[in-house]
Coordinates of C-alpha atoms in Angstrom, one line a residue:
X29 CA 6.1 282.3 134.0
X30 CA 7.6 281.2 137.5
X31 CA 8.8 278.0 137.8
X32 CA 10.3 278.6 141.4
X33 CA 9.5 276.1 144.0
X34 CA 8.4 277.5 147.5
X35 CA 6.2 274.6 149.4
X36 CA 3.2 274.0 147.5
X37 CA 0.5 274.7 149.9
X38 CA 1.8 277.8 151.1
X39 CA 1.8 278.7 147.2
X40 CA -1.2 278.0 145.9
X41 CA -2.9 279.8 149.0
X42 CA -1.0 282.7 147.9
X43 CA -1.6 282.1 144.8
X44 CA -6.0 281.9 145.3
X45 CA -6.1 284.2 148.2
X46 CA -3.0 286.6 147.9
X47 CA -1.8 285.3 151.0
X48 CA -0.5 282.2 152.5
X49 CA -2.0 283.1 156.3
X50 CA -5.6 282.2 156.0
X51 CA -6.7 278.8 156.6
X52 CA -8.1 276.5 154.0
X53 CA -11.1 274.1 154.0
X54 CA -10.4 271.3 152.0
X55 CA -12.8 269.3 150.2
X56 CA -12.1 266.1 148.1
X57 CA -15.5 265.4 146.0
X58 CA -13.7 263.6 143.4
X59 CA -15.3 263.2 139.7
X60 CA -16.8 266.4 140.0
X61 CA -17.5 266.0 136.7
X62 CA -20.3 263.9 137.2
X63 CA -22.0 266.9 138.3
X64 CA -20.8 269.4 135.5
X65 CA -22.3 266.7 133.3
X66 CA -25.5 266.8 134.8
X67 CA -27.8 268.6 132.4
X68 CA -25.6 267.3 129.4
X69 CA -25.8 264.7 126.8
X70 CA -23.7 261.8 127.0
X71 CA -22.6 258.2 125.6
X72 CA -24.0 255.1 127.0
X73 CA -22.3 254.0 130.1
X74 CA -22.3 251.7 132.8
X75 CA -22.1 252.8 136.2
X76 CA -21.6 250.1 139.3
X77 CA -22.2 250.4 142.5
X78 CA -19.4 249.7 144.3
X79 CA -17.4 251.9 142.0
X80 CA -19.3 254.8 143.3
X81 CA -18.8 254.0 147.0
X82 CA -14.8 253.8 146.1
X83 CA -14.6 257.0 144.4
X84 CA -16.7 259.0 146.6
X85 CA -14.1 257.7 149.2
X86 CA -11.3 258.8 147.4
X87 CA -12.1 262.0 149.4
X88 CA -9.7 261.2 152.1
X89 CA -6.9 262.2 149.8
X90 CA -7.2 265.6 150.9
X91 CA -6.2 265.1 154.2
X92 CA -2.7 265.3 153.2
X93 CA -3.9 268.8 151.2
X94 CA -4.2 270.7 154.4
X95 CA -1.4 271.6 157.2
X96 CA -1.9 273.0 160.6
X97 CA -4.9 275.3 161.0
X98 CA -6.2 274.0 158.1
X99 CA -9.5 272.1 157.7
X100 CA -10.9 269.4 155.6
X101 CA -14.3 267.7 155.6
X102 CA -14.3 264.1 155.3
X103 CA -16.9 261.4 154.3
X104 CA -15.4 259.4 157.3
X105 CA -13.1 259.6 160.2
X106 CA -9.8 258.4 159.0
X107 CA -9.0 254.5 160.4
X108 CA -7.2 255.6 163.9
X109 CA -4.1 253.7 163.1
X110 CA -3.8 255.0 159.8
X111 CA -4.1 258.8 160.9
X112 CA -1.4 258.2 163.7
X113 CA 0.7 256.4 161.2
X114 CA 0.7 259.9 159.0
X115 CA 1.0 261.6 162.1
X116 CA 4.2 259.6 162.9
X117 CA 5.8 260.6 159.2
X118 CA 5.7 264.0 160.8
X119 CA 3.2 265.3 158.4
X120 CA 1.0 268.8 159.8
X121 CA -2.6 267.4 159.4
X122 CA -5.8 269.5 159.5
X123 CA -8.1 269.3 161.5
X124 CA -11.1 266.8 160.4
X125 CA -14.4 267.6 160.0
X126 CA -16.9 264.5 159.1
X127 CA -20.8 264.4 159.0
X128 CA -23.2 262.6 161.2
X129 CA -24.2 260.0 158.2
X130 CA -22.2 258.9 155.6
X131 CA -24.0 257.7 152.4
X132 CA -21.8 255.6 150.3
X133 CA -23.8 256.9 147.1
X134 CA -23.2 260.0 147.8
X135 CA -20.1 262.4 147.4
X136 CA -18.8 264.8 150.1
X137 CA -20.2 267.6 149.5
X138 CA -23.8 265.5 149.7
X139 CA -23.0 264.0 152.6
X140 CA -22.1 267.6 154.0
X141 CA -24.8 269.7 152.6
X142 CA -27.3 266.6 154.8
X143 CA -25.8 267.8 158.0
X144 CA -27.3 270.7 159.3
X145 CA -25.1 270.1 162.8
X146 CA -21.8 269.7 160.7
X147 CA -23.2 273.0 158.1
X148 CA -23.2 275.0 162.2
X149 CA -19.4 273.8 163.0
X150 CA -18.1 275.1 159.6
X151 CA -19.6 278.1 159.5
X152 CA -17.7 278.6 162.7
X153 CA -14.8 278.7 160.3
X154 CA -15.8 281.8 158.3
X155 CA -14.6 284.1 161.2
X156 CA -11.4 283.4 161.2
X157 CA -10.9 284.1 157.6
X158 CA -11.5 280.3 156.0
X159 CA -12.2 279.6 152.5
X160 CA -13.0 276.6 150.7
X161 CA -11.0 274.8 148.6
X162 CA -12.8 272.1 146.8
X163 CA -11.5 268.9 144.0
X164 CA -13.6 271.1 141.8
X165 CA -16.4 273.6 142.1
X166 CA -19.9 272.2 141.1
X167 CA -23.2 274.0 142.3
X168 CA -23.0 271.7 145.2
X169 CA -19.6 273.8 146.3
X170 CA -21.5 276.8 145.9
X171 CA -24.4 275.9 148.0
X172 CA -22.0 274.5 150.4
X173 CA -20.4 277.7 150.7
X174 CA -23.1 279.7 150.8
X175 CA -24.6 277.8 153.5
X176 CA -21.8 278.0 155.7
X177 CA -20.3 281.5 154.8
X178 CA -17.0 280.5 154.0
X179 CA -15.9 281.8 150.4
X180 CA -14.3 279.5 147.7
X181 CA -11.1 279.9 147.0
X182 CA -12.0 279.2 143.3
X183 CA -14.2 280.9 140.4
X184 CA -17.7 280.3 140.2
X185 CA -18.8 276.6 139.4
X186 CA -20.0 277.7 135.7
X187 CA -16.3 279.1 135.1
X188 CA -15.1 275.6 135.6
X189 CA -17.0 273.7 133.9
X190 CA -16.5 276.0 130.9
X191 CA -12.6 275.8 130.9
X192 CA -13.1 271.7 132.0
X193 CA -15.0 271.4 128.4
X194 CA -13.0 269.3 126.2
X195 CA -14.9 271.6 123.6
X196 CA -13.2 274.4 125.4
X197 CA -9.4 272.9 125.4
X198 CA -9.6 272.0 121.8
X199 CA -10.5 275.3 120.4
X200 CA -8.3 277.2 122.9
X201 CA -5.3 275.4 121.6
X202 CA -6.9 275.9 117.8
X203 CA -6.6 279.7 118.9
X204 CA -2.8 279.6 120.5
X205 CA -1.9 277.6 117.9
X206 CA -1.2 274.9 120.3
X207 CA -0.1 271.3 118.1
X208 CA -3.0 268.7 119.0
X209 CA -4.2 265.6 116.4
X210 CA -6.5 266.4 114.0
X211 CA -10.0 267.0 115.5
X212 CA -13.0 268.7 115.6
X213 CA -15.1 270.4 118.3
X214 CA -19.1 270.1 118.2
X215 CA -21.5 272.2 120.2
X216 CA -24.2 271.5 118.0
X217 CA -25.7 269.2 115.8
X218 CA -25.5 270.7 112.7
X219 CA -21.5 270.4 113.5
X220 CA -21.4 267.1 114.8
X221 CA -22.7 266.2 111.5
X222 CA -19.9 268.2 109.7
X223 CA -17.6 266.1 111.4
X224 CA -18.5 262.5 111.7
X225 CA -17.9 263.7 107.5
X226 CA -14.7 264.3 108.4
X227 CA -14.0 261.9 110.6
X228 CA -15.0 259.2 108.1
X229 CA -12.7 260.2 105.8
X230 CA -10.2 259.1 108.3
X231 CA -11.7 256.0 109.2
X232 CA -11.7 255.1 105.1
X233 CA -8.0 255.7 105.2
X234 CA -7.5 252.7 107.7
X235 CA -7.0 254.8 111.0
X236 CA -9.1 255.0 114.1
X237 CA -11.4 257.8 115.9
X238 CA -12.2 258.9 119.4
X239 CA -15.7 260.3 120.0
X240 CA -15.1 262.1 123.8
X241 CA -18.0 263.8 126.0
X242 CA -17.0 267.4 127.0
X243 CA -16.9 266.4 130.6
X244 CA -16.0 262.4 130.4
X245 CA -13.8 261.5 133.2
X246 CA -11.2 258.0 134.1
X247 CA -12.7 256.6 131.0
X248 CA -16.1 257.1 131.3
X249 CA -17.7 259.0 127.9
X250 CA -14.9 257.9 125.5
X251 CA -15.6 255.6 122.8
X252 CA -13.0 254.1 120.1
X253 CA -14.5 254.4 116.5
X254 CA -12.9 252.0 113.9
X255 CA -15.6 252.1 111.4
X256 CA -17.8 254.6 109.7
X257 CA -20.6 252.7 110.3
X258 CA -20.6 252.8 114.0
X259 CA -19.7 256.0 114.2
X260 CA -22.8 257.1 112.2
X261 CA -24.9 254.9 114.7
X262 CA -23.0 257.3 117.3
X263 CA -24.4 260.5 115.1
X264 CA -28.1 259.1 114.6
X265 CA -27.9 258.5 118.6
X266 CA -26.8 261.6 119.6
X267 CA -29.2 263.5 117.0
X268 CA -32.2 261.5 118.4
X269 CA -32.2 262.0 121.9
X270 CA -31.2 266.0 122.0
X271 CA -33.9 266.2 119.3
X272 CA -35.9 264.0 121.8
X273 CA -35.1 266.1 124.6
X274 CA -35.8 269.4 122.7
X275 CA -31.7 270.6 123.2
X276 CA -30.3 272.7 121.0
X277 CA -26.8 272.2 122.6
X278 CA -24.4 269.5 122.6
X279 CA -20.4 269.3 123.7
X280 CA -18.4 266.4 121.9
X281 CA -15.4 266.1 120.4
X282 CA -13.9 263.8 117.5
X283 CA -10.1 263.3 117.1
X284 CA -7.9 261.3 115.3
X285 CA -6.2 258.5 117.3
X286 CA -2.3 258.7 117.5
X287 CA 0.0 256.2 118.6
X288 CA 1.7 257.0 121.9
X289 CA 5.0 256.2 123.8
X290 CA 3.7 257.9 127.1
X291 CA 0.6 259.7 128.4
X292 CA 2.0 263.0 130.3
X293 CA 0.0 264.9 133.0
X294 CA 1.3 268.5 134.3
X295 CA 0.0 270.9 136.5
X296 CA 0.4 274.6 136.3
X297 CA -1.4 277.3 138.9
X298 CA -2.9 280.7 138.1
X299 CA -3.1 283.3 140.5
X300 CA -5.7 286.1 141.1
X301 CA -3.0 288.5 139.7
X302 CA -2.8 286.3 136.4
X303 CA 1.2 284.8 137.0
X304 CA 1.4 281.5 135.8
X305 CA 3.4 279.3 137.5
X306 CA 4.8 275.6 136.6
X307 CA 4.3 273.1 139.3
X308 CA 5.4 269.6 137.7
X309 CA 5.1 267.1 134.7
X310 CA 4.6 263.1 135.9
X311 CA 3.9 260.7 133.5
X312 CA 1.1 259.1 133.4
X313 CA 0.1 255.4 134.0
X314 CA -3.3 254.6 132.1
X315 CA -5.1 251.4 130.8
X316 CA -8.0 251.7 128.3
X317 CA -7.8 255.0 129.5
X318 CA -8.5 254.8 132.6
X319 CA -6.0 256.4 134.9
X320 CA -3.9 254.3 137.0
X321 CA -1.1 256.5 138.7
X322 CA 1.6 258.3 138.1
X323 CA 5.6 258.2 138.0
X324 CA 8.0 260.9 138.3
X325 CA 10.3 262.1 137.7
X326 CA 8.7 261.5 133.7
X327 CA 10.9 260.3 131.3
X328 CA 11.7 263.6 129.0
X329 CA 14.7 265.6 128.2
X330 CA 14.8 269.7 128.7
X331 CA 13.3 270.1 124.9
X332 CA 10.0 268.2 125.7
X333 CA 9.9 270.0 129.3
X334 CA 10.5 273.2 128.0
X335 CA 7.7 273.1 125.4
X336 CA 5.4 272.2 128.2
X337 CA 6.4 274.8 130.5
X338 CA 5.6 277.3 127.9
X339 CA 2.9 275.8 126.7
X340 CA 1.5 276.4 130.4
X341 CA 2.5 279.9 129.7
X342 CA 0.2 280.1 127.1
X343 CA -2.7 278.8 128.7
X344 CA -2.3 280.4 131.7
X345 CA -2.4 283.4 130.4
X346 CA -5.2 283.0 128.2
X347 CA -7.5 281.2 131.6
X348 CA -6.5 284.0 133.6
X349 CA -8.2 286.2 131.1
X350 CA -11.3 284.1 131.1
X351 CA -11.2 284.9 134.5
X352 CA -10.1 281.3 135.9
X353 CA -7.1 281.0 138.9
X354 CA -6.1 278.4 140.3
X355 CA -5.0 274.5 139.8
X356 CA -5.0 273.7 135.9
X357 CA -4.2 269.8 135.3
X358 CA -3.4 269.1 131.3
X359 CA -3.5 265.9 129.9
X360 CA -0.6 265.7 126.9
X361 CA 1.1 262.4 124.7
X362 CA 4.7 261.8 123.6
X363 CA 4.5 260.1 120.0
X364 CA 6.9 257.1 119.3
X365 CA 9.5 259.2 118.0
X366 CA 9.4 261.9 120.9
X367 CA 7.1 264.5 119.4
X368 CA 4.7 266.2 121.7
X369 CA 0.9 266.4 122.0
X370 CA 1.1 269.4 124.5
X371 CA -2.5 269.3 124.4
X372 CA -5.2 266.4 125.0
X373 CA -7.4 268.3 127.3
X374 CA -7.7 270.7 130.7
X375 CA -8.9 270.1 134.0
X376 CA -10.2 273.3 135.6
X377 CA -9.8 271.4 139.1
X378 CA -7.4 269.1 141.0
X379 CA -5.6 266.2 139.8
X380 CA -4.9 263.0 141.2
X381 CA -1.1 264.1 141.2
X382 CA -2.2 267.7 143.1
X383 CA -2.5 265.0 146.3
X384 CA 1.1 263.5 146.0
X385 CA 2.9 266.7 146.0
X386 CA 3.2 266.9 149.6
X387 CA 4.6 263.7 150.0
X388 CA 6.4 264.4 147.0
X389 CA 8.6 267.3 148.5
X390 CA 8.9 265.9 152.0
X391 CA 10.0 262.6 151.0
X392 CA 11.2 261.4 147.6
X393 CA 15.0 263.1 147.3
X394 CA 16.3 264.3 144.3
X395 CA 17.9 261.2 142.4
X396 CA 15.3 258.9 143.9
X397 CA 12.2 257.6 141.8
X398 CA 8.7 257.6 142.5
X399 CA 5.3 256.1 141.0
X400 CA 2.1 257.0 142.2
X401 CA -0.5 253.9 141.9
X402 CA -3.7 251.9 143.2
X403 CA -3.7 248.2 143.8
X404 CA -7.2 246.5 143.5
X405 CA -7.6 244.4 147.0
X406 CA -10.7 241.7 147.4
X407 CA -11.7 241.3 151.3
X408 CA -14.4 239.5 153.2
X409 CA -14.7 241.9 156.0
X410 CA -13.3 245.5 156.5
X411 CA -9.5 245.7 157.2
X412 CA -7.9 248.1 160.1
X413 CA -4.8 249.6 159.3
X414 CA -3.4 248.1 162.0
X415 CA -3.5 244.6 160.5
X416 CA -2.3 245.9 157.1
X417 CA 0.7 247.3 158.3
X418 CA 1.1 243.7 159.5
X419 CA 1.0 242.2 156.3
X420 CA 2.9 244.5 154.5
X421 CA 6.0 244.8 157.5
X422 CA 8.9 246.3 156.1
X423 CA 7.6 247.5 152.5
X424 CA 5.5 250.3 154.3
X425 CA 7.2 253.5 154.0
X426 CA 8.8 254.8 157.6
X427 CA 10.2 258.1 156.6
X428 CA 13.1 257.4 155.4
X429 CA 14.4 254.8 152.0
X430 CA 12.2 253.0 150.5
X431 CA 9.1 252.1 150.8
X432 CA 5.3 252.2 150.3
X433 CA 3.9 255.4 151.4
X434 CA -0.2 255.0 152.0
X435 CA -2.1 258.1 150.9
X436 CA -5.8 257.1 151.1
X437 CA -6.9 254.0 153.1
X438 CA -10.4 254.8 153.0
X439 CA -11.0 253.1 149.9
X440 CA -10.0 249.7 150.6
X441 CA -12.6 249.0 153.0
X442 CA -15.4 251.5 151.3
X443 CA -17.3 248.3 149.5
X444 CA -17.4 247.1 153.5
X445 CA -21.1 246.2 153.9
X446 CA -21.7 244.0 151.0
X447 CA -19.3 241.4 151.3
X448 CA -17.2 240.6 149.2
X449 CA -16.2 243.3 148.8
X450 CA -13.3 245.0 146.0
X451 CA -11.6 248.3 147.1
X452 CA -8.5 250.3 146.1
X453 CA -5.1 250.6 147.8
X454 CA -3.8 253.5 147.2
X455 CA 0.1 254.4 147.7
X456 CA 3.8 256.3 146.9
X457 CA 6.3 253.8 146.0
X458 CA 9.5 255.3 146.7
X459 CA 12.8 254.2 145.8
X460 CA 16.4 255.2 144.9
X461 CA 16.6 253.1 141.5
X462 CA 14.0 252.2 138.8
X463 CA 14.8 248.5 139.2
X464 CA 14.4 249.1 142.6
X465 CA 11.2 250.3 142.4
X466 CA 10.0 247.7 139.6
X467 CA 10.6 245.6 142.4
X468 CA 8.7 246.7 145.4
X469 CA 5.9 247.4 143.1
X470 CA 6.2 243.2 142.0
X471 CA 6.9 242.7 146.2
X472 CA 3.4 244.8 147.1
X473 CA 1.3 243.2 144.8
X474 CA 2.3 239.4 146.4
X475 CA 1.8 240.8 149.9
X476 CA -1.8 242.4 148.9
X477 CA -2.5 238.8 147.7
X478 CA -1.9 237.3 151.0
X479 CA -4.4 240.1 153.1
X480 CA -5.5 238.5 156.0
X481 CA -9.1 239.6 157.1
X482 CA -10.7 239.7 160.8

């Protein structure tokens, strides 16, 4: 286990490709999931709209993935003001790559694959030794590199869905003997059954259950169970549609709810050559479980880090046999009385925190705190950069102190069209004190409520 810390990028290129020289094509097609889920069965949910356009925009995060002779393909051009404002932080962008038509409905790699101009001007790329790095690798991914020529610098898509299972992170920590709460694992209906028996026995005792979709993602395919009653209406639905649809497969998973005093995301990277190495731990900000942000440095003493460090060791080694490398996101839980969870569930693919740790190690010095965190905007009209940077004067980050540090504009303004509109501002608050912080988080929030709009 290495738990050095060389410059990220430069790492995890080695760590993919063996070397840090070749260039990288980076490709942000957030809630891959969606896709892995595709031919699988799910919980009701309810999908809007605008919600789509916003996340597919989320793409722009990894502009701040890439350095200098490095790619990445974008849904849009970044706002002008906003790219020289990243520029003037003295960050090494790539070099951006967008397609002719940009369907809000559709995710990057869609709006890519529609472009047989832009599908030309990458496969320039493979020449000089490119690969591309996606959020996560779906068929889409593969088509997209096989279409252009440039390799992934990931396992093929089937790999990571199969280690992004929460099916698969529950019995892989049953086998390592990994601590998680009491659960069970279902791929089929005969054991769903088994355990919504289980399960009720819990829910007769007076605590509550969690039904989860293998691939559910930011709260989507999670429901809370308090009842045995509903949760057999949960059983009867599943059972009749796969019967319905003839499918002799399903992927769910039952646990027991625990109390928390934190939700905990760390990041770990496996190479080709199988070494493990730790990257961070953040804790995570969540509501109803949908994730929120992040702040670091988390809240733990060496005991709690240490367990997760080598509870990365264990995984690791065990993906890497499974024939997975490369960014591993786990989800873990601190208990009220400091106990660890070291296991909720893996993510085969990047996390929201992957995108902060280049801002992380070029600006937030040691002793200074952090958090990681969206702000809901409502606007009438799309808003330049130019005019935020107005409003919000001296509480946006100039490269030094304090400040609010803007990693993805794209999303405020991707609702633009269908006024009004509701986007996300995403942002690192940075400051040298947790008060400090509580209060340019309080001082962002008023500003945001006074936007002006053209």
């Amino acid at each position: 286990m290495d738990t050095g810390n060389p410059a990220f990028i430069p790492r995890l290129k080695t760590a993919v490709l063996g070397s840090a020289e070749p260039p990288l094509v980076f490709l942000g097609n957030f809630e891959v999931e969606e896709h892995w889920a595709a031919d699988e069965q799910g919980l009701p949910r309810v999908s809007a709209a605008g919600g789509t356009a916003v996340v597919n925009s989320m793409d722009e995060f990894a502009l701040l993935l890439g350095g200098k002779g490095d790619h990445v393909v974008l849904k849009n051009a970044p706002d002008p003001a906003y790219h020289a404002y990243l520029a003037d932080l003295g960050l090494d962008l790539p070099e951006v790559h967008v397609p002719a038509v940009s369907d809000p409905g559709r995710n990057v790699t869609e709006d890519a694959l529609a472009d047989p101009a832009l599908l030309r001007e990458l496969a320039g790329l493979a020449s000089g030794g490119a690969h591309l790095l996606a959020h996560g690798v779906s068929a889409g991914e593969e088509e997209l590199a096989a279409r252009t020529g440039i390799p992934l610098a990931a396992p093929p898509a089937a790999l990571c869905k199969a280690v992004n299972s929460k099916v698969y992170s529950r019995r892989l920590a049953d086998e390592l003997g990994i601590r998680q709460p009491g659960g069970w694992a279902c791929d089929t209906l005969d054991q769903l059954a088994e355990a919504v028996t289980a399960a009720g026995k819990v829910l007769a005792g007076g605590s509550q259950v969690v039904v989860k979709e293998a691939f559910g993602v930011s709260g989507k395919g999670i429901s809370v169970v308090n009842g045995e009653k509903r949760l057999d209406r949960l059983r009867r639905m599943i059972d009749t549609t796969a019967r319905r649809a003839g499918r002799e497969r399903i992927a769910f998973v039952i646990e027991e709810w625990v109390e928390k005093k934190a939700d905990l995301n760390y990041q770990f990277t496996v190479g080709r050559d199988g070494t493990t190495r730790f990257d961070f731990v953040k804790e995570a900000i969540t509501d109803g479980g949908v994730h929120k942000g992040h702040r670091f440095p988390a809240r733990l003493d060496e005991e709690q880090v240490r367990t997760l460090e080598e509870t990365a060791a264990l995984l690791g080694a065990r993906l890497a046999e499974d024939g997975y490398y490369g960014v591993v996101g786990v989800d873990a839980l601190v208990e009220p009385d400091g106990g660890l969870f070291p296991v909720l569930e893996i993510n085969a693919r990047n996390n929201m925190s992957t995108y902060q740790v280049v801002l992380q190690e070029r600006f937030v010095d040691r002793g200074q705190f952090a958090m990681a965190r969206h702000y809901p905007v409502r606007l009438t009209s799309a808003l330049p950069f130019d005019r935020f940077r107005d409003a919000l004067g001296e509480l946006l980050f100039d490269g030094t102190g304090s400040g609010l540090l803007v990693n993805n504009f794209a999303t405020v303004n991707a609702g633009a069209g269908t006024e009004p509109f509701a986007g996300r501002l995403y942002g690192l608050l940075i400051a040298t004190t947790e008060a400090e912080l509580a209060e340019l988080d309080t001082r962002i929030t008023a500003a945001l409520a006074t936007l002006p709009t053209p």
